Amino acid sequence: MKGRFITIEGPEGCGKSTQSEILVNYLKGLGREVILTREPGGTRVGEEIRALVLSAKYEEMEPLTELLLMAASRAQHVLEKIRPAVEAGTVVVCSRFTDATIAYQGYARGFDRALLKTMNDIATGGVKPDLTLVIDIDVTTGLRRAFGVEKAEAKSGEGDRLEKEDIGFHERVRKGYLDLAQAEPGRVKVIDGSGTIEQVSAAIQRTVAAVLK
Ligand SMILES: Nc1ncnc2c1ncn2[C@@H]1O[C@H](COP(=O)(O)OP(=O)(O)OP(=O)(O)O)[C@@H](O)[C@H]1O
Ligand SMILES: [Mg+2]
């Protein structure tokens, strides 16, 4: 069976982690070989980079450094894990990928879009998602979820370096994702993330089923 590469995107707290796990179980139920992974991270090297780039400790981290670390994590991820898995027929579900670079480093941080596209092409060697799900949520609801009581224990309610950015930053991230969906409607599907976990997962499964056919 043909492998597939599905990415899950969206602003902080939209439900990426929750929904990617549910999606993986749904796909396993369909009898598919499937792996769940994430960016930054996904490999031993990438997880080290993730810890570095998201740590709230490094307030002095330059946007350019952040951009290059994200790209480095992605290069390792594609070469070591994503490309071999898809070639072997596996469905790869990945929380955040190239679109996150456009939304965060482009729309939110202001890097030139053409530069980011080149960087993404270098990091991925041309590997592109077959389907990208953007879970859309208004920024306040997302941040409340991300910082909320549910996560208070896991994160001490403090948030990582990117979550700590101001509301304007997160609004630009959201706008970036919605623009990407408009620009590439065949690949990028917007999922309404404001409903219950069950409502969101049902919408995701309908979209994924259509693409897996
Ligand atoms: N549809 C939903 N309704 C209410 N709460 C939700 C919903 N989906 C997820 N949550 C809760 O919101 C919090 C954030 O969800 P989750 O971690 O899945 O989002 P995320 O997009 O992965 O966040 P982050 O950007 O921080 O990685 C979690 O505590 C989760 O249980
Ligand atoms: Mg998450």
PDB file of C-alpha atoms and ligand atoms in Angstrom:
ATOM      1  CA  MET A   1       0.000   0.000   0.000  1.00  0.00           C
ATOM      2  CA  LYS A   2       1.132   3.507  -0.729  1.00  0.00           C
ATOM      3  CA  GLY A   3       2.574   5.516   2.144  1.00  0.00           C
ATOM      4  CA  ARG A   4       1.206   8.920   2.961  1.00  0.00           C
ATOM      5  CA  PHE A   5       2.568  11.975   4.702  1.00  0.00           C
ATOM      6  CA  ILE A   6       0.012  13.919   6.753  1.00  0.00           C
ATOM      7  CA  THR A   7       0.940  17.014   8.741  1.00  0.00           C
ATOM      8  CA  ILE A   8      -1.077  18.667  11.487  1.00  0.00           C
ATOM      9  CA  GLU A   9      -0.690  22.387  11.990  1.00  0.00           C
ATOM     10  CA  GLY A  10      -2.326  25.258  13.798  1.00  0.00           C
ATOM     11  CA  PRO A  11      -1.752  27.841  16.520  1.00  0.00           C
ATOM     12  CA  GLU A  12      -0.756  27.037  20.105  1.00  0.00           C
ATOM     13  CA  GLY A  13      -3.275  24.910  21.954  1.00  0.00           C
ATOM     14  CA  CYS A  14      -5.439  24.171  18.896  1.00  0.00           C
ATOM     15  CA  GLY A  15      -5.299  20.439  19.646  1.00  0.00           C
ATOM     16  CA  LYS A  16      -2.451  19.138  17.476  1.00  0.00           C
ATOM     17  CA  SER A  17      -1.122  16.669  20.042  1.00  0.00           C
ATOM     18  CA  THR A  18      -4.583  15.490  21.058  1.00  0.00           C
ATOM     19  CA  GLN A  19      -5.820  15.084  17.499  1.00  0.00           C
ATOM     20  CA  SER A  20      -2.697  13.526  16.052  1.00  0.00           C
ATOM     21  CA  GLU A  21      -2.909  10.707  18.598  1.00  0.00           C
ATOM     22  CA  ILE A  22      -6.582  10.147  17.819  1.00  0.00           C
ATOM     23  CA  LEU A  23      -5.822  10.181  14.096  1.00  0.00           C
ATOM     24  CA  VAL A  24      -3.073   7.593  14.505  1.00  0.00           C
ATOM     25  CA  ASN A  25      -5.444   5.259  16.322  1.00  0.00           C
ATOM     26  CA  TYR A  26      -8.080   5.792  13.644  1.00  0.00           C
ATOM     27  CA  LEU A  27      -5.573   4.906  10.917  1.00  0.00           C
ATOM     28  CA  LYS A  28      -4.380   1.834  12.816  1.00  0.00           C
ATOM     29  CA  GLY A  29      -8.027   0.787  13.024  1.00  0.00           C
ATOM     30  CA  LEU A  30      -8.139   0.927   9.240  1.00  0.00           C
ATOM     31  CA  GLY A  31      -5.261  -1.548   9.206  1.00  0.00           C
ATOM     32  CA  ARG A  32      -2.636   0.963   8.150  1.00  0.00           C
ATOM     33  CA  GLU A  33       0.977   0.961   9.250  1.00  0.00           C
ATOM     34  CA  VAL A  34       1.357   4.361  10.903  1.00  0.00           C
ATOM     35  CA  ILE A  35       3.857   6.414  12.863  1.00  0.00           C
ATOM     36  CA  LEU A  36       3.346   9.579  14.875  1.00  0.00           C
ATOM     37  CA  THR A  37       6.083  12.160  14.949  1.00  0.00           C
ATOM     38  CA  ARG A  38       6.596  15.885  15.475  1.00  0.00           C
ATOM     39  CA  GLU A  39       8.654  18.967  14.751  1.00  0.00           C
ATOM     40  CA  PRO A  40      10.823  20.311  15.964  1.00  0.00           C
ATOM     41  CA  GLY A  41      11.973  16.853  17.032  1.00  0.00           C
ATOM     42  CA  GLY A  42      11.067  13.385  15.821  1.00  0.00           C
ATOM     43  CA  THR A  43      14.593  11.979  15.938  1.00  0.00           C
ATOM     44  CA  ARG A  44      17.244  11.768  18.655  1.00  0.00           C
ATOM     45  CA  VAL A  45      19.053  14.715  17.134  1.00  0.00           C
ATOM     46  CA  GLY A  46      15.822  16.593  16.494  1.00  0.00           C
ATOM     47  CA  GLU A  47      14.569  16.155  20.049  1.00  0.00           C
ATOM     48  CA  GLU A  48      17.803  17.703  21.332  1.00  0.00           C
ATOM     49  CA  ILE A  49      17.216  20.624  18.989  1.00  0.00           C
ATOM     50  CA  ARG A  50      13.612  20.851  20.182  1.00  0.00           C
ATOM     51  CA  ALA A  51      14.681  21.149  23.801  1.00  0.00           C
ATOM     52  CA  LEU A  52      17.102  23.900  22.833  1.00  0.00           C
ATOM     53  CA  VAL A  53      14.809  25.892  20.557  1.00  0.00           C
ATOM     54  CA  LEU A  54      11.700  25.757  22.764  1.00  0.00           C
ATOM     55  CA  SER A  55      13.349  26.227  26.137  1.00  0.00           C
ATOM     56  CA  ALA A  56      12.106  29.380  27.829  1.00  0.00           C
ATOM     57  CA  LYS A  57      15.637  29.670  29.246  1.00  0.00           C
ATOM     58  CA  TYR A  58      17.147  31.131  26.043  1.00  0.00           C
ATOM     59  CA  GLU A  59      15.425  34.494  25.820  1.00  0.00           C
ATOM     60  CA  GLU A  60      18.425  35.784  23.880  1.00  0.00           C
ATOM     61  CA  MET A  61      17.906  33.358  20.979  1.00  0.00           C
ATOM     62  CA  GLU A  62      17.969  35.279  17.693  1.00  0.00           C
ATOM     63  CA  PRO A  63      15.144  34.704  15.178  1.00  0.00           C
ATOM     64  CA  LEU A  64      17.773  33.615  12.634  1.00  0.00           C
ATOM     65  CA  THR A  65      19.144  31.033  15.050  1.00  0.00           C
ATOM     66  CA  GLU A  66      15.628  29.770  15.667  1.00  0.00           C
ATOM     67  CA  LEU A  67      15.013  29.497  11.923  1.00  0.00           C
ATOM     68  CA  LEU A  68      18.206  27.545  11.286  1.00  0.00           C
ATOM     69  CA  LEU A  69      17.614  25.196  14.210  1.00  0.00           C
ATOM     70  CA  MET A  70      14.118  24.405  12.930  1.00  0.00           C
ATOM     71  CA  ALA A  71      15.583  23.689   9.500  1.00  0.00           C
ATOM     72  CA  ALA A  72      18.306  21.485  10.987  1.00  0.00           C
ATOM     73  CA  SER A  73      15.762  19.460  12.924  1.00  0.00           C
ATOM     74  CA  ARG A  74      13.692  19.057   9.743  1.00  0.00           C
ATOM     75  CA  ALA A  75      16.615  17.904   7.607  1.00  0.00           C
ATOM     76  CA  GLN A  76      17.464  15.132  10.063  1.00  0.00           C
ATOM     77  CA  HIS A  77      13.796  14.201  10.387  1.00  0.00           C
ATOM     78  CA  VAL A  78      13.133  13.852   6.658  1.00  0.00           C
ATOM     79  CA  LEU A  79      16.320  11.911   5.936  1.00  0.00           C
ATOM     80  CA  GLU A  80      16.258   9.614   8.936  1.00  0.00           C
ATOM     81  CA  LYS A  81      12.564   9.008   9.443  1.00  0.00           C
ATOM     82  CA  ILE A  82       9.912  10.543   7.190  1.00  0.00           C
ATOM     83  CA  ARG A  83      11.161   9.675   3.731  1.00  0.00           C
ATOM     84  CA  PRO A  84      12.139   6.060   4.530  1.00  0.00           C
ATOM     85  CA  ALA A  85       8.795   5.446   6.269  1.00  0.00           C
ATOM     86  CA  VAL A  86       6.662   6.829   3.446  1.00  0.00           C
ATOM     87  CA  GLU A  87       8.719   4.883   0.916  1.00  0.00           C
ATOM     88  CA  ALA A  88       8.075   1.709   2.934  1.00  0.00           C
ATOM     89  CA  GLY A  89       4.308   2.275   2.702  1.00  0.00           C
ATOM     90  CA  THR A  90       3.747   3.775   6.157  1.00  0.00           C
ATOM     91  CA  VAL A  91       1.378   6.630   6.906  1.00  0.00           C
ATOM     92  CA  VAL A  92       3.397   9.308   8.692  1.00  0.00           C
ATOM     93  CA  VAL A  93       1.432  11.711  10.897  1.00  0.00           C
ATOM     94  CA  CYS A  94       3.562  14.690  11.864  1.00  0.00           C
ATOM     95  CA  SER A  95       2.665  17.527  14.207  1.00  0.00           C
ATOM     96  CA  ARG A  96       4.065  20.673  12.535  1.00  0.00           C
ATOM     97  CA  PHE A  97       6.246  20.781   9.429  1.00  0.00           C
ATOM     98  CA  THR A  98       7.188  23.272   6.694  1.00  0.00           C
ATOM     99  CA  ASP A  99       3.998  25.320   7.014  1.00  0.00           C
ATOM    100  CA  ALA A 100       4.943  26.099  10.608  1.00  0.00           C
ATOM    101  CA  THR A 101       8.100  27.780   9.291  1.00  0.00           C
ATOM    102  CA  ILE A 102       5.999  29.991   7.016  1.00  0.00           C
ATOM    103  CA  ALA A 103       3.518  30.818   9.790  1.00  0.00           C
ATOM    104  CA  TYR A 104       5.974  31.321  12.676  1.00  0.00           C
ATOM    105  CA  GLN A 105       9.221  32.484  11.097  1.00  0.00           C
ATOM    106  CA  GLY A 106       7.480  34.158   8.148  1.00  0.00           C
ATOM    107  CA  TYR A 107       4.189  35.743   9.191  1.00  0.00           C
ATOM    108  CA  ALA A 108       5.044  36.116  12.866  1.00  0.00           C
ATOM    109  CA  ARG A 109       8.797  36.855  12.798  1.00  0.00           C
ATOM    110  CA  GLY A 110       8.912  38.593   9.420  1.00  0.00           C
ATOM    111  CA  PHE A 111      11.440  36.529   7.455  1.00  0.00           C
ATOM    112  CA  ASP A 112      11.160  36.817   3.689  1.00  0.00           C
ATOM    113  CA  ARG A 113       8.801  34.218   2.233  1.00  0.00           C
ATOM    114  CA  ALA A 114      11.016  33.351  -0.730  1.00  0.00           C
ATOM    115  CA  LEU A 115      13.953  32.741   1.621  1.00  0.00           C
ATOM    116  CA  LEU A 116      11.802  30.469   3.791  1.00  0.00           C
ATOM    117  CA  LYS A 117      10.623  28.524   0.791  1.00  0.00           C
ATOM    118  CA  THR A 118      14.243  27.947  -0.242  1.00  0.00           C
ATOM    119  CA  MET A 119      15.168  26.890   3.299  1.00  0.00           C
ATOM    120  CA  ASN A 120      12.241  24.504   3.437  1.00  0.00           C
ATOM    121  CA  ASP A 121      13.229  23.022   0.077  1.00  0.00           C
ATOM    122  CA  ILE A 122      16.784  22.485   1.300  1.00  0.00           C
ATOM    123  CA  ALA A 123      15.656  20.936   4.587  1.00  0.00           C
ATOM    124  CA  THR A 124      13.089  18.593   3.019  1.00  0.00           C
ATOM    125  CA  GLY A 125      14.864  17.732  -0.217  1.00  0.00           C
ATOM    126  CA  GLY A 126      11.486  18.276  -1.855  1.00  0.00           C
ATOM    127  CA  VAL A 127       9.429  15.978   0.397  1.00  0.00           C
ATOM    128  CA  LYS A 128       5.938  17.488   0.706  1.00  0.00           C
ATOM    129  CA  PRO A 129       2.914  16.508   2.765  1.00  0.00           C
ATOM    130  CA  ASP A 130       0.105  14.773   0.856  1.00  0.00           C
ATOM    131  CA  LEU A 131      -2.323  16.403   3.250  1.00  0.00           C
ATOM    132  CA  THR A 132      -2.012  19.188   5.806  1.00  0.00           C
ATOM    133  CA  LEU A 133      -4.690  19.719   8.426  1.00  0.00           C
ATOM    134  CA  VAL A 134      -4.758  23.200   9.905  1.00  0.00           C
ATOM    135  CA  ILE A 135      -6.726  23.088  13.130  1.00  0.00           C
ATOM    136  CA  ASP A 136      -8.039  26.611  13.389  1.00  0.00           C
ATOM    137  CA  ILE A 137      -8.815  28.147  16.741  1.00  0.00           C
ATOM    138  CA  ASP A 138      -9.111  31.716  17.918  1.00  0.00           C
ATOM    139  CA  VAL A 139      -5.856  32.659  19.538  1.00  0.00           C
ATOM    140  CA  THR A 140      -7.226  33.416  22.998  1.00  0.00           C
ATOM    141  CA  THR A 141      -8.993  30.067  23.274  1.00  0.00           C
ATOM    142  CA  GLY A 142      -5.862  28.280  22.061  1.00  0.00           C
ATOM    143  CA  LEU A 143      -3.567  30.001  24.509  1.00  0.00           C
ATOM    144  CA  ARG A 144      -6.014  29.448  27.339  1.00  0.00           C
ATOM    145  CA  ARG A 145      -6.001  25.747  26.479  1.00  0.00           C
ATOM    146  CA  ALA A 146      -2.222  25.629  26.170  1.00  0.00           C
ATOM    147  CA  PHE A 147      -1.675  27.394  29.490  1.00  0.00           C
ATOM    148  CA  GLY A 148      -4.836  26.113  31.095  1.00  0.00           C
ATOM    149  CA  VAL A 149      -5.504  24.045  34.150  1.00  0.00           C
ATOM    150  CA  GLU A 150      -5.386  20.881  32.031  1.00  0.00           C
ATOM    151  CA  LYS A 151      -1.732  21.464  31.306  1.00  0.00           C
ATOM    152  CA  ALA A 152      -0.782  23.225  34.507  1.00  0.00           C
ATOM    153  CA  GLU A 153       0.838  20.170  35.969  1.00  0.00           C
ATOM    154  CA  ALA A 154       2.825  19.200  32.904  1.00  0.00           C
ATOM    155  CA  LYS A 155       4.119  22.688  32.207  1.00  0.00           C
ATOM    156  CA  SER A 156       3.853  24.458  35.550  1.00  0.00           C
ATOM    157  CA  GLY A 157       1.587  26.828  33.617  1.00  0.00           C
ATOM    158  CA  GLU A 158       4.615  28.631  32.239  1.00  0.00           C
ATOM    159  CA  GLY A 159       4.723  27.809  28.555  1.00  0.00           C
ATOM    160  CA  ASP A 160       7.663  27.423  26.169  1.00  0.00           C
ATOM    161  CA  ARG A 161       9.605  30.209  24.449  1.00  0.00           C
ATOM    162  CA  LEU A 162       7.168  30.515  21.534  1.00  0.00           C
ATOM    163  CA  GLU A 163       4.015  30.227  23.626  1.00  0.00           C
ATOM    164  CA  LYS A 164       5.289  33.173  25.642  1.00  0.00           C
ATOM    165  CA  GLU A 165       5.154  35.531  22.631  1.00  0.00           C
ATOM    166  CA  ASP A 166       2.455  38.214  22.677  1.00  0.00           C
ATOM    167  CA  ILE A 167      -1.073  37.946  21.253  1.00  0.00           C
ATOM    168  CA  GLY A 168      -0.102  39.803  18.064  1.00  0.00           C
ATOM    169  CA  PHE A 169       2.525  37.146  17.325  1.00  0.00           C
ATOM    170  CA  HIS A 170      -0.053  34.386  17.652  1.00  0.00           C
ATOM    171  CA  GLU A 171      -2.590  36.296  15.542  1.00  0.00           C
ATOM    172  CA  ARG A 172      -0.008  36.502  12.752  1.00  0.00           C
ATOM    173  CA  VAL A 173       0.679  32.773  13.059  1.00  0.00           C
ATOM    174  CA  ARG A 174      -3.030  32.066  12.672  1.00  0.00           C
ATOM    175  CA  LYS A 175      -3.313  34.381   9.672  1.00  0.00           C
ATOM    176  CA  GLY A 176      -0.307  32.657   8.107  1.00  0.00           C
ATOM    177  CA  TYR A 177      -1.954  29.260   8.352  1.00  0.00           C
ATOM    178  CA  LEU A 178      -5.249  30.523   6.933  1.00  0.00           C
ATOM    179  CA  ASP A 179      -3.437  32.188   4.022  1.00  0.00           C
ATOM    180  CA  LEU A 180      -1.539  28.975   3.310  1.00  0.00           C
ATOM    181  CA  ALA A 181      -4.822  27.072   3.203  1.00  0.00           C
ATOM    182  CA  GLN A 182      -6.202  29.583   0.735  1.00  0.00           C
ATOM    183  CA  ALA A 183      -3.106  29.436  -1.422  1.00  0.00           C
ATOM    184  CA  GLU A 184      -3.013  25.619  -1.554  1.00  0.00           C
ATOM    185  CA  PRO A 185      -6.590  24.400  -1.099  1.00  0.00           C
ATOM    186  CA  GLY A 186      -5.826  20.967  -2.549  1.00  0.00           C
ATOM    187  CA  ARG A 187      -3.242  20.110   0.098  1.00  0.00           C
ATOM    188  CA  VAL A 188      -4.144  22.279   3.077  1.00  0.00           C
ATOM    189  CA  LYS A 189      -7.535  21.773   4.729  1.00  0.00           C
ATOM    190  CA  VAL A 190      -8.811  23.959   7.551  1.00  0.00           C
ATOM    191  CA  ILE A 191     -10.515  22.092  10.381  1.00  0.00           C
ATOM    192  CA  ASP A 192     -12.654  24.018  12.845  1.00  0.00           C
ATOM    193  CA  GLY A 193     -10.929  23.457  16.176  1.00  0.00           C
ATOM    194  CA  SER A 194     -13.480  25.211  18.356  1.00  0.00           C
ATOM    195  CA  GLY A 195     -15.711  22.196  18.987  1.00  0.00           C
ATOM    196  CA  THR A 196     -15.278  19.283  21.354  1.00  0.00           C
ATOM    197  CA  ILE A 197     -12.377  16.882  20.916  1.00  0.00           C
ATOM    198  CA  GLU A 198     -14.851  14.397  19.364  1.00  0.00           C
ATOM    199  CA  GLN A 199     -16.242  16.950  16.907  1.00  0.00           C
ATOM    200  CA  VAL A 200     -12.775  17.941  15.772  1.00  0.00           C
ATOM    201  CA  SER A 201     -11.605  14.328  15.374  1.00  0.00           C
ATOM    202  CA  ALA A 202     -14.716  13.458  13.350  1.00  0.00           C
ATOM    203  CA  ALA A 203     -14.007  16.345  10.972  1.00  0.00           C
ATOM    204  CA  ILE A 204     -10.376  15.243  10.659  1.00  0.00           C
ATOM    205  CA  GLN A 205     -11.361  11.635   9.918  1.00  0.00           C
ATOM    206  CA  ARG A 206     -13.751  12.710   7.157  1.00  0.00           C
ATOM    207  CA  THR A 207     -11.013  14.755   5.530  1.00  0.00           C
ATOM    208  CA  VAL A 208      -8.359  12.059   5.888  1.00  0.00           C
ATOM    209  CA  ALA A 209     -10.645   9.302   4.575  1.00  0.00           C
ATOM    210  CA  ALA A 210     -11.238  11.312   1.421  1.00  0.00           C
ATOM    211  CA  VAL A 211      -7.509  11.693   0.853  1.00  0.00           C
ATOM    212  CA  LEU A 212      -6.527   8.082   1.639  1.00  0.00           C
ATOM    213  CA  LYS A 213      -8.767   6.691  -1.066  1.00  0.00           C
TER     214      LYS A 213
HETATM  215  N1  LIG B   1     -11.488  20.424  21.321  1.00  0.00           N
HETATM  216  C1  LIG B   1     -10.999  20.700  22.527  1.00  0.00           C
HETATM  217  N2  LIG B   1     -11.759  21.294  23.462  1.00  0.00           N
HETATM  218  C2  LIG B   1     -11.247  21.581  24.684  1.00  0.00           C
HETATM  219  N3  LIG B   1     -10.001  21.320  25.081  1.00  0.00           N
HETATM  220  C3  LIG B   1      -9.188  20.732  24.194  1.00  0.00           C
HETATM  221  C4  LIG B   1      -9.631  20.393  22.881  1.00  0.00           C
HETATM  222  N4  LIG B   1      -8.603  19.824  22.207  1.00  0.00           N
HETATM  223  C5  LIG B   1      -7.565  19.806  23.061  1.00  0.00           C
HETATM  224  N5  LIG B   1      -7.916  20.349  24.263  1.00  0.00           N
HETATM  225  C6  LIG B   1      -7.056  20.519  25.434  1.00  0.00           C
HETATM  226  O1  LIG B   1      -6.322  21.699  25.194  1.00  0.00           O
HETATM  227  C7  LIG B   1      -4.955  21.523  25.614  1.00  0.00           C
HETATM  228  C8  LIG B   1      -4.052  21.742  24.403  1.00  0.00           C
HETATM  229  O2  LIG B   1      -4.267  20.677  23.470  1.00  0.00           O
HETATM  230  P1  LIG B   1      -3.061  20.022  22.677  1.00  0.00           P
HETATM  231  O3  LIG B   1      -1.895  19.845  23.575  1.00  0.00           O
HETATM  232  O4  LIG B   1      -3.586  18.850  21.948  1.00  0.00           O
HETATM  233  O5  LIG B   1      -2.791  21.217  21.656  1.00  0.00           O
HETATM  234  P2  LIG B   1      -1.481  21.505  20.821  1.00  0.00           P
HETATM  235  O6  LIG B   1      -1.973  22.163  19.593  1.00  0.00           O
HETATM  236  O7  LIG B   1      -0.683  20.258  20.688  1.00  0.00           O
HETATM  237  O8  LIG B   1      -0.760  22.515  21.756  1.00  0.00           O
HETATM  238  P3  LIG B   1       0.762  23.004  21.674  1.00  0.00           P
HETATM  239  O9  LIG B   1       0.765  24.047  20.617  1.00  0.00           O
HETATM  240  O10 LIG B   1       0.976  23.560  23.052  1.00  0.00           O
HETATM  241  O11 LIG B   1       1.585  21.790  21.366  1.00  0.00           O
HETATM  242  C9  LIG B   1      -4.850  20.138  26.182  1.00  0.00           C
HETATM  243  O12 LIG B   1      -4.955  20.228  27.570  1.00  0.00           O
HETATM  244  C10 LIG B   1      -6.044  19.410  25.595  1.00  0.00           C
HETATM  245  O13 LIG B   1      -6.526  18.399  26.432  1.00  0.00           O
HETATM  246 MG    MG B   2       1.245  19.834  21.196  1.00  0.00          MG
END
